[in-house]
Coordinates of C-alpha atoms and ligand atoms in Angstrom, one line a residue:
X1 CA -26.5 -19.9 28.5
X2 CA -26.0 -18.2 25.1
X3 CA -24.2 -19.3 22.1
X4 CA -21.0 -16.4 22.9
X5 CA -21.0 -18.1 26.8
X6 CA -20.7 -21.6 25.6
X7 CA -18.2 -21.1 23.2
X8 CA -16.5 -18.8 25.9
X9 CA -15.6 -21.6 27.9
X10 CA -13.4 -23.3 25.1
X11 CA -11.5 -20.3 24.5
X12 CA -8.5 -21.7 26.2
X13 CA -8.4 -24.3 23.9
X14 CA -9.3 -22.5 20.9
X15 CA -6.6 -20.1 21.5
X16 CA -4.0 -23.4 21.4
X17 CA -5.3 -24.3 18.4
X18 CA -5.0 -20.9 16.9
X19 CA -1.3 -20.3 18.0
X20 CA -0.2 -23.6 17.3
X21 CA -1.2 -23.0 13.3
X22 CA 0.0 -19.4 13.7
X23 CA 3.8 -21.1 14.6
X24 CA 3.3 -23.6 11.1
X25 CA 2.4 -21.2 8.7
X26 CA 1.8 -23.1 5.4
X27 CA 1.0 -21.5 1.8
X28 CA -1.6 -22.2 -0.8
X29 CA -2.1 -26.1 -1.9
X30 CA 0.8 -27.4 0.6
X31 CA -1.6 -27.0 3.8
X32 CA -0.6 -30.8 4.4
X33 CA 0.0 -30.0 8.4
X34 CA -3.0 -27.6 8.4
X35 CA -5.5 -29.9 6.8
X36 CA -4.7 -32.8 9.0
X37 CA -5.3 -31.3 12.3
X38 CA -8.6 -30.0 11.1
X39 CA -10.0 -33.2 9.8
X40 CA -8.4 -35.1 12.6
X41 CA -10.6 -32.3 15.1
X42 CA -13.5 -32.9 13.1
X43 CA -13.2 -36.5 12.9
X44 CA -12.8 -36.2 16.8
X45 CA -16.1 -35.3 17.1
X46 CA -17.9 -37.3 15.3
X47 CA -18.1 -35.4 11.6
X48 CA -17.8 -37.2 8.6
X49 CA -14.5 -35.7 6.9
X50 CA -13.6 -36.0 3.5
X51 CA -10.5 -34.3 2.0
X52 CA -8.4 -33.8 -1.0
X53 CA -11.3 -31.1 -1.8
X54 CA -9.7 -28.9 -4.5
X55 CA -5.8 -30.6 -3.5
X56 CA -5.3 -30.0 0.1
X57 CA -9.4 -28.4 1.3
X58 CA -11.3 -30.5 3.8
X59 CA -15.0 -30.9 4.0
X60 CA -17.2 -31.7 7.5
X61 CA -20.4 -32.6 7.3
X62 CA -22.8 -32.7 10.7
X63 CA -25.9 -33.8 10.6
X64 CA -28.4 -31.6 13.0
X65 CA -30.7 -33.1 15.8
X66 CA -33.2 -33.4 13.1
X67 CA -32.7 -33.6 9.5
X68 CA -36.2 -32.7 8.3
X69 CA -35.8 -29.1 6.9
X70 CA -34.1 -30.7 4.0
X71 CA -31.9 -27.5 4.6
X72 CA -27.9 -27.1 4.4
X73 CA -25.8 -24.6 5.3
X74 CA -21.9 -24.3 4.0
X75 CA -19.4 -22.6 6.7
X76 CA -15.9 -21.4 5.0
X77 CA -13.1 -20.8 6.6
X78 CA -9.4 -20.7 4.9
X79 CA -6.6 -22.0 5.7
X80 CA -3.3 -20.7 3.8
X81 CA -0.5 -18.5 4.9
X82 CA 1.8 -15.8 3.4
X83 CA 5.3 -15.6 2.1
X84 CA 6.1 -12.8 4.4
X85 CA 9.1 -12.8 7.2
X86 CA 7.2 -12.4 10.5
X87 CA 9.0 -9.8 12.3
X88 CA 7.2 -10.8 15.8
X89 CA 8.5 -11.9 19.0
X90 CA 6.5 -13.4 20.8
X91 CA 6.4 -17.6 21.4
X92 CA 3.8 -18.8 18.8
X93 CA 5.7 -16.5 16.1
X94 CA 6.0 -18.5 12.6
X95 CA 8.5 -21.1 13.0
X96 CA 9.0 -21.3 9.0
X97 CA 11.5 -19.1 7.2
X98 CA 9.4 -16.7 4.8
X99 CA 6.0 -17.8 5.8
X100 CA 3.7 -16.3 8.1
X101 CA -0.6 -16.0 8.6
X102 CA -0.3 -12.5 8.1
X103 CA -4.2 -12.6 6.8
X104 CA -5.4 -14.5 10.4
X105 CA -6.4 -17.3 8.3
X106 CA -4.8 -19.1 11.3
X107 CA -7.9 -17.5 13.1
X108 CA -10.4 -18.3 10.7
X109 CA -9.9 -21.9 10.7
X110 CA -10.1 -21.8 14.2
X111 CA -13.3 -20.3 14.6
X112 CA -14.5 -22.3 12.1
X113 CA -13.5 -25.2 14.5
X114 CA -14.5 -23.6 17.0
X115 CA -18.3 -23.9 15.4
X116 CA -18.1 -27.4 14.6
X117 CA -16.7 -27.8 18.1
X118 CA -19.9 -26.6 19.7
X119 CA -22.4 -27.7 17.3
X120 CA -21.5 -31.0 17.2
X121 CA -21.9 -30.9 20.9
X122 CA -25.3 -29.4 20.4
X123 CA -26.9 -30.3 17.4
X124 CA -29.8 -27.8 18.3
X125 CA -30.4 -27.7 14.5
X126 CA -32.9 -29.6 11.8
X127 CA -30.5 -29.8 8.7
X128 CA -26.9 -30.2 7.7
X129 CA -23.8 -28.1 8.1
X130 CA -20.9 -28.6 5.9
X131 CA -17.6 -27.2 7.2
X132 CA -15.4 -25.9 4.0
X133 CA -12.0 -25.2 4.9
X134 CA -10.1 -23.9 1.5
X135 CA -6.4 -24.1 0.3
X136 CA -5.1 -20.8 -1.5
X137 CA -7.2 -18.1 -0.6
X138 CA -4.1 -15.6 -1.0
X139 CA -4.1 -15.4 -5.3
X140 CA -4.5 -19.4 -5.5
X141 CA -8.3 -19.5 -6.0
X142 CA -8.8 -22.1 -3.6
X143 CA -12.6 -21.7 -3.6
X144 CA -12.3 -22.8 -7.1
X145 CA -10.2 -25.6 -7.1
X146 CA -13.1 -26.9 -4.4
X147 CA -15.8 -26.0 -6.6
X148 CA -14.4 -27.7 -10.3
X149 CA -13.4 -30.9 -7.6
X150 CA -17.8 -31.3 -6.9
X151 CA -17.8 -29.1 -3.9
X152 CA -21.3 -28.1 -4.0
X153 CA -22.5 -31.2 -5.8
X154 CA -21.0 -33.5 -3.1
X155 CA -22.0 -31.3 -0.8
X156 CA -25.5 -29.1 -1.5
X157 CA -26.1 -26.1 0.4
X158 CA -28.7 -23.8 0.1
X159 CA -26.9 -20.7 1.4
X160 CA -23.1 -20.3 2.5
X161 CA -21.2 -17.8 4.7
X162 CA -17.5 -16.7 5.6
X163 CA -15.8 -14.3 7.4
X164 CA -12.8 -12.1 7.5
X165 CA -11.2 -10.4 10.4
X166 CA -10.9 -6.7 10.1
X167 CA -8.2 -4.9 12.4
X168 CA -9.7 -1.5 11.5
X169 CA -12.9 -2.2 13.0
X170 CA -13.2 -2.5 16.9
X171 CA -13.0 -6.5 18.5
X172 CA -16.9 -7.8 18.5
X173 CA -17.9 -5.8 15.5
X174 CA -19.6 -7.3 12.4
X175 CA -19.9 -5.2 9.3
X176 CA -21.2 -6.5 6.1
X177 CA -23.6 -4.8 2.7
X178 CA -26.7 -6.5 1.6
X179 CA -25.1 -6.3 -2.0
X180 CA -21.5 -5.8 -3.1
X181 CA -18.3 -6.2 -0.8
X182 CA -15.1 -7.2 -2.3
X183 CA -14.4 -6.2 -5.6
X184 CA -13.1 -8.7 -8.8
X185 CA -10.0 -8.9 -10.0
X186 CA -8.1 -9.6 -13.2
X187 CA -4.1 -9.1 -14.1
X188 CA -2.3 -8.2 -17.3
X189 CA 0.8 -8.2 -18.3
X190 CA 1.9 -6.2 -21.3
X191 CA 4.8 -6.4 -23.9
X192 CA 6.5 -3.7 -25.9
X193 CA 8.9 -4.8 -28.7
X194 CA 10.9 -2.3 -30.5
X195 CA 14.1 -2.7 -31.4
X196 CA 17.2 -2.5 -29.3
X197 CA 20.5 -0.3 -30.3
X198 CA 22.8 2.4 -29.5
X199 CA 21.7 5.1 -27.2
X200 CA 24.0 7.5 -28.7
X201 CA 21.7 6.3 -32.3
X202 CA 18.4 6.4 -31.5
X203 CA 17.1 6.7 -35.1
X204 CA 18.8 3.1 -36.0
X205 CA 16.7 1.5 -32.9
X206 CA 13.0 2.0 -31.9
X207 CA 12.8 2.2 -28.3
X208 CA 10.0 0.7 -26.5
X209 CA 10.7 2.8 -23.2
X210 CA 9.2 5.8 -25.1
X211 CA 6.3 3.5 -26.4
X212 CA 5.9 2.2 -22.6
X213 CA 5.8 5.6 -21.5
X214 CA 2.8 6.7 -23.6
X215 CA 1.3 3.6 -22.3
X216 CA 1.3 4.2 -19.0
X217 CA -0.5 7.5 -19.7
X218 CA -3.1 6.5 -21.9
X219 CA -4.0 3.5 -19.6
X220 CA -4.5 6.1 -17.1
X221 CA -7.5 7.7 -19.1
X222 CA -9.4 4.3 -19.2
X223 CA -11.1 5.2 -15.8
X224 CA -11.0 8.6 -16.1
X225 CA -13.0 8.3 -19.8
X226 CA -14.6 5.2 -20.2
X227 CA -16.0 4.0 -17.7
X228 CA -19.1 5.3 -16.4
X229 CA -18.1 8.3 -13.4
X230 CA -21.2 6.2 -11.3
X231 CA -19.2 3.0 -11.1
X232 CA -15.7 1.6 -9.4
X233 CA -13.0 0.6 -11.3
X234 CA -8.9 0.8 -10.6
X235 CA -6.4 0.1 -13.2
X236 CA -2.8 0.3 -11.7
X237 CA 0.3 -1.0 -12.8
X238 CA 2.8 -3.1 -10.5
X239 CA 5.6 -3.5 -12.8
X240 CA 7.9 -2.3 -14.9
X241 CA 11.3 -3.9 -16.6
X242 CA 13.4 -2.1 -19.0
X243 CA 16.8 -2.4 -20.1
X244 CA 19.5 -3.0 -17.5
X245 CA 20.5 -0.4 -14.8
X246 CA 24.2 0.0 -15.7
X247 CA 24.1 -0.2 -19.0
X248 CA 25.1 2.6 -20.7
X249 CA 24.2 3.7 -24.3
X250 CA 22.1 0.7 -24.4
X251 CA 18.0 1.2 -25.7
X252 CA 16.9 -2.4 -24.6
X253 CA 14.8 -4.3 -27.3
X254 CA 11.7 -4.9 -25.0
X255 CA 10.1 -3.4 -22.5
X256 CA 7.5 -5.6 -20.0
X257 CA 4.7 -4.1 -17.2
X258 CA 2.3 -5.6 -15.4
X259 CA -0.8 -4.6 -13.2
X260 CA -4.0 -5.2 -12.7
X261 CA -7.4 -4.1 -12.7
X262 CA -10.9 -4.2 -10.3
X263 CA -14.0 -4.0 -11.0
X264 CA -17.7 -4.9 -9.7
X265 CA -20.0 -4.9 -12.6
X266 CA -19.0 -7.4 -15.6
X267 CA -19.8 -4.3 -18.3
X268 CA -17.0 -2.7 -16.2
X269 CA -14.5 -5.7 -16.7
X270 CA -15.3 -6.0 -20.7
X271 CA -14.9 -2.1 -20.9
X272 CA -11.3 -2.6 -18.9
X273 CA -10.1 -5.5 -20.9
X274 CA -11.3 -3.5 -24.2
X275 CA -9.3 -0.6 -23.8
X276 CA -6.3 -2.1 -22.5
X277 CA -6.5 -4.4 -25.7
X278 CA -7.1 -1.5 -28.0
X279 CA -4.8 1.1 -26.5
X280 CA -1.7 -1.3 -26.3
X281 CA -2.3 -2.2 -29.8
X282 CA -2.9 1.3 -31.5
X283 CA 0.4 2.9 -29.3
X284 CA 2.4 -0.5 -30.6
X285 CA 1.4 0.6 -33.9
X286 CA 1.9 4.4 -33.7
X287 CA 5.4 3.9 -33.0
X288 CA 6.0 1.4 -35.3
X289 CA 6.4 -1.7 -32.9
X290 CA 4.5 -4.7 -31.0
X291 CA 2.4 -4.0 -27.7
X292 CA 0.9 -7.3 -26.7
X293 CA -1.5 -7.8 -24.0
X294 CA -2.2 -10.8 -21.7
X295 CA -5.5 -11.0 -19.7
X296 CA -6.3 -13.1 -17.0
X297 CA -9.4 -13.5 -15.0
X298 CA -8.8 -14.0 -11.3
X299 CA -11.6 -13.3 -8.5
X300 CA -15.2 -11.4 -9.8
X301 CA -16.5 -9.7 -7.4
X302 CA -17.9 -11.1 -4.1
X303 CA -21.6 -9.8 -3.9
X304 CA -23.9 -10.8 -0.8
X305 CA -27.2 -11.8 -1.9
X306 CA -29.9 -9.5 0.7
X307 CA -31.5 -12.4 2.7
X308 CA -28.0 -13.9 3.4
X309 CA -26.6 -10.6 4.8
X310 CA -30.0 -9.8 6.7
X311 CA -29.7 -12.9 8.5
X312 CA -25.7 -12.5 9.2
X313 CA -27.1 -9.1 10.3
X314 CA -30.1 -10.7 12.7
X315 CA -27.1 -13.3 14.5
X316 CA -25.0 -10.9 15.2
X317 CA -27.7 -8.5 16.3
X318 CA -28.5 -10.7 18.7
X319 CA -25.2 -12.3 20.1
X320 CA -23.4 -8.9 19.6
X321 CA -26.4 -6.1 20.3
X322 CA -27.3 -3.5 17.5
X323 CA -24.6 -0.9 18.6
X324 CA -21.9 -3.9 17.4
X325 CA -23.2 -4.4 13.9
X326 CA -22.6 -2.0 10.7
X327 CA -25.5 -3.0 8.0
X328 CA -23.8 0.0 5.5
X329 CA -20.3 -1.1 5.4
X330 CA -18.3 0.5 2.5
X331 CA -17.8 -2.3 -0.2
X332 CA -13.5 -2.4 -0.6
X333 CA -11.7 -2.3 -4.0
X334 CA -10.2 -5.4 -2.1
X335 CA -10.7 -9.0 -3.5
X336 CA -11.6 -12.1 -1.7
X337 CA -12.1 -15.8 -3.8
X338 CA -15.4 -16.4 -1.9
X339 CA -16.3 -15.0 -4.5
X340 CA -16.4 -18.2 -5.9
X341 CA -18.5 -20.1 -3.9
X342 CA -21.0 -16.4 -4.1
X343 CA -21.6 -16.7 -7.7
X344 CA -22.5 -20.3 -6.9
X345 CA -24.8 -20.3 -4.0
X346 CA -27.0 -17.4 -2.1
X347 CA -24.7 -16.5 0.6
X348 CA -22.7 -13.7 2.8
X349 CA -19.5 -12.3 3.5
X350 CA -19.2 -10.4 6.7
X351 CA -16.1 -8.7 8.4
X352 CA -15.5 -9.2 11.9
X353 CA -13.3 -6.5 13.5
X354 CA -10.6 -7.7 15.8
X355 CA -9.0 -4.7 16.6
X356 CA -5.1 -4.1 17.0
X357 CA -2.1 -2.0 17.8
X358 CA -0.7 0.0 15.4
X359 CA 1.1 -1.9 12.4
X360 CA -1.7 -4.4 12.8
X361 CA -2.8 -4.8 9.8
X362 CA -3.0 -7.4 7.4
X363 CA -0.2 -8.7 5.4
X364 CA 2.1 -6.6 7.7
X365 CA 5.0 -8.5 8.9
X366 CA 3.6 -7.3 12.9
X367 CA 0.5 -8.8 12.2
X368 CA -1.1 -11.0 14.8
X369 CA -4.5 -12.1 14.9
X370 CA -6.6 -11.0 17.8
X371 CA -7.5 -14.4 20.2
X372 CA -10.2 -12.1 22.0
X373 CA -12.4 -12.9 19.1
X374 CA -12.1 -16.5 18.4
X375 CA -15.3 -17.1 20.5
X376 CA -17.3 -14.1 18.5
X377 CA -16.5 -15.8 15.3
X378 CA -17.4 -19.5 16.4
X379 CA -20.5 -17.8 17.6
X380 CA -21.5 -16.0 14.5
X381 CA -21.0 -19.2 12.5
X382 CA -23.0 -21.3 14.7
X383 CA -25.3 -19.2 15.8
X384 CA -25.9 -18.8 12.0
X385 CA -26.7 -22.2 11.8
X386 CA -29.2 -22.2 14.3
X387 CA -31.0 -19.3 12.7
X388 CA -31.0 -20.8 9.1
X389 CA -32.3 -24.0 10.5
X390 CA -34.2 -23.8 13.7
X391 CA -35.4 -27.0 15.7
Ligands
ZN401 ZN1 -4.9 -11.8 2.7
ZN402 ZN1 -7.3 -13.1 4.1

């Protein structure tokens, strides 16, 4: 029997897990509910569990028929939910107010589970697996908070893999790049300071809406002029808060935005934050007022290293056939905070379609994930485990 038919006959199972997490959505760092029935499933069978990993992440460790590789591999799955309304109807729709796994991280975990299920029925492995389910994927940079608590210092791995599910690709599709994936991520925020007044006598004020507006322009030639044409980069604003809508005669005093910007390659990112510094400083002064501009970091970029994705590629190869697997995949402007455990350790991230009606997709309020392919994810984690560490 393969890996896909053993896992097969616990779908029924695995699809109760998966709808029962779907109905008890929970969001970044309060996964209290989630992270209990996973380390209760892993202590089940026989997995030493440890959590509090980075606040509310849990940690497996299974130890293979033989342990004389010296090898480890780390499995990722998260765990967190969405503050969207879920406008579904069917029975396993969320059951909390404003909260819904509208990213299948509901499905992830369950695979994930789904792995550990059959391994640690198996064992047909010479090393260890450690089983990471992560808090805060959405924004939270759950992957983080795992690391800075010893993750990988508790727990060595050599290499380490995740998925995501992918509604635009076909159920029983894997598609990954031997090199970039998911792009990194920082926000600003800026702040314009004039001087508020009568709109009726503009020369007494100094009105930060005209300084914001020349802002927004000239931000818009930062990809257009100086970053190199041969690489990605977006800068987009999100925000913008002037003045109050029914005032009248009123030039507000300050004027806030905020966006953010992607980028793959870290010249890119010192190039972005640059400009951004340097134009919001020389319009402030040009107009005779304050532009201030706060950077944050988030994600960088989440970057397969080639052996990694050549073995994700193998697995699924041979559990899904060569027609099922994309080796070119177009690397998204998206961000991901695997990233995170990337820039650690060699490792892969690899899609997995799932399929889906229309409105499917994620973060929609119609999102479901797909059940179909609970067993095609198990299998691509475990059977990735038997391929980095053969008996
Ligand atoms: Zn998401
Ligand atoms: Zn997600």
């Amino acid at each position: 029997m393969t890996i896909l038919e053993a896992i097969k006959q616990d779908h029924g199972a695995l699809t109760a897990i998966r709808r029962d997490l779907h109905a008890h959505p929970e969001l970044g760092y309060e996964e209290v509910r989630t992270s209990a029935i996973v380390a209760d499933q892993l202590r089940a069978l026989g997995l030493e569990v440890h959590t509090g990993i980075g606040r509310t992440g849990v940690v497996g460790v299974l130890r293979g028929q033989r342990c004389d590789s010296n090898r480890a591999i780390g499995l990722r799955a998260d765990m967190d939910a969405l503050p969207i309304a879920e406008a579904n109807g069917f029975d396993h729709k969320s059951r909390h107010a404003g909260r819904m796994h509208g990213c299948g991280h509901d499905g992830h975990t369950t695979m994930l589970l789904g792995a550990a299920r059959h391994l640690a029925a198996t064992r047909a492995f010479d090393g260890t697996v450690v089983f990471i389910f992560q808090p805060g994927e959405e924004g939270h940079a759950g992957a983080r908070a795992m690391i800075e608590d010893g993750l990988f210092i508790r727990f060595p791995v050599d290499a380490v893999f995740a998925l995501h599910n992918w509604p635009s690709m076909p159920p029983g599709t894997v598609g990954l790049t031997r090199g970039p994936m998911m792009a990194g991520i920082d926000r600003f925020e800026l702040t314009v300071e004039g001087v508020g007044g009568h709109g009726a006598h503009p020369h007494q004020a100094n009105d930060p809406i005209i300084v914001a507006s020349q802002l927004i322009a000239a931000l818009q030639t930062i990809v257009s002029r100086n970053v190199n044409p041969l690489q990605s980069a977006v800068v987009s604003l999100h925000s913008l808060q002037a003045g109050a809508p029914s005032a009248l005669s009123v030039i507000p005093a300050e004027v806030r935005m905020s966006g953010m910007v992607k980028w793959y390659a870290p010249a890119v990112q010192e190039t972005l934050q640059r400009r951004l510094t340097d134009i919001a400083h020389g319009i402030g002064l040009a107009f005779g007022t304050t532009a201030r501009l706060d950077y944050t970091a988030l994600y960088p970029p989440t970057i397969n290293t080639p052996i990694e994705a050549e073995a994700v590629m193998r697995v699924a190869t041979r559990i899904l056939g060569p027609e099922h697997v994309v080796q070119d995949l177009e690397p998204s402007m998206g961000s991901e905070d695997f990233a995170f455990m990337l820039r650690e350790r060699p490792g892969a991230y690899f899609r997995l379609g799932q399929g889906g009606a229309d409105g499917c997709f994620l973060h929609s309020p119609t999102y479901d994930f797909n059940d179909d392919v609970l067993p095609i994810g198990a299998a691509m984690f475990a059977g990735l485990v038997e391929d980095q560490m053969p008996l």
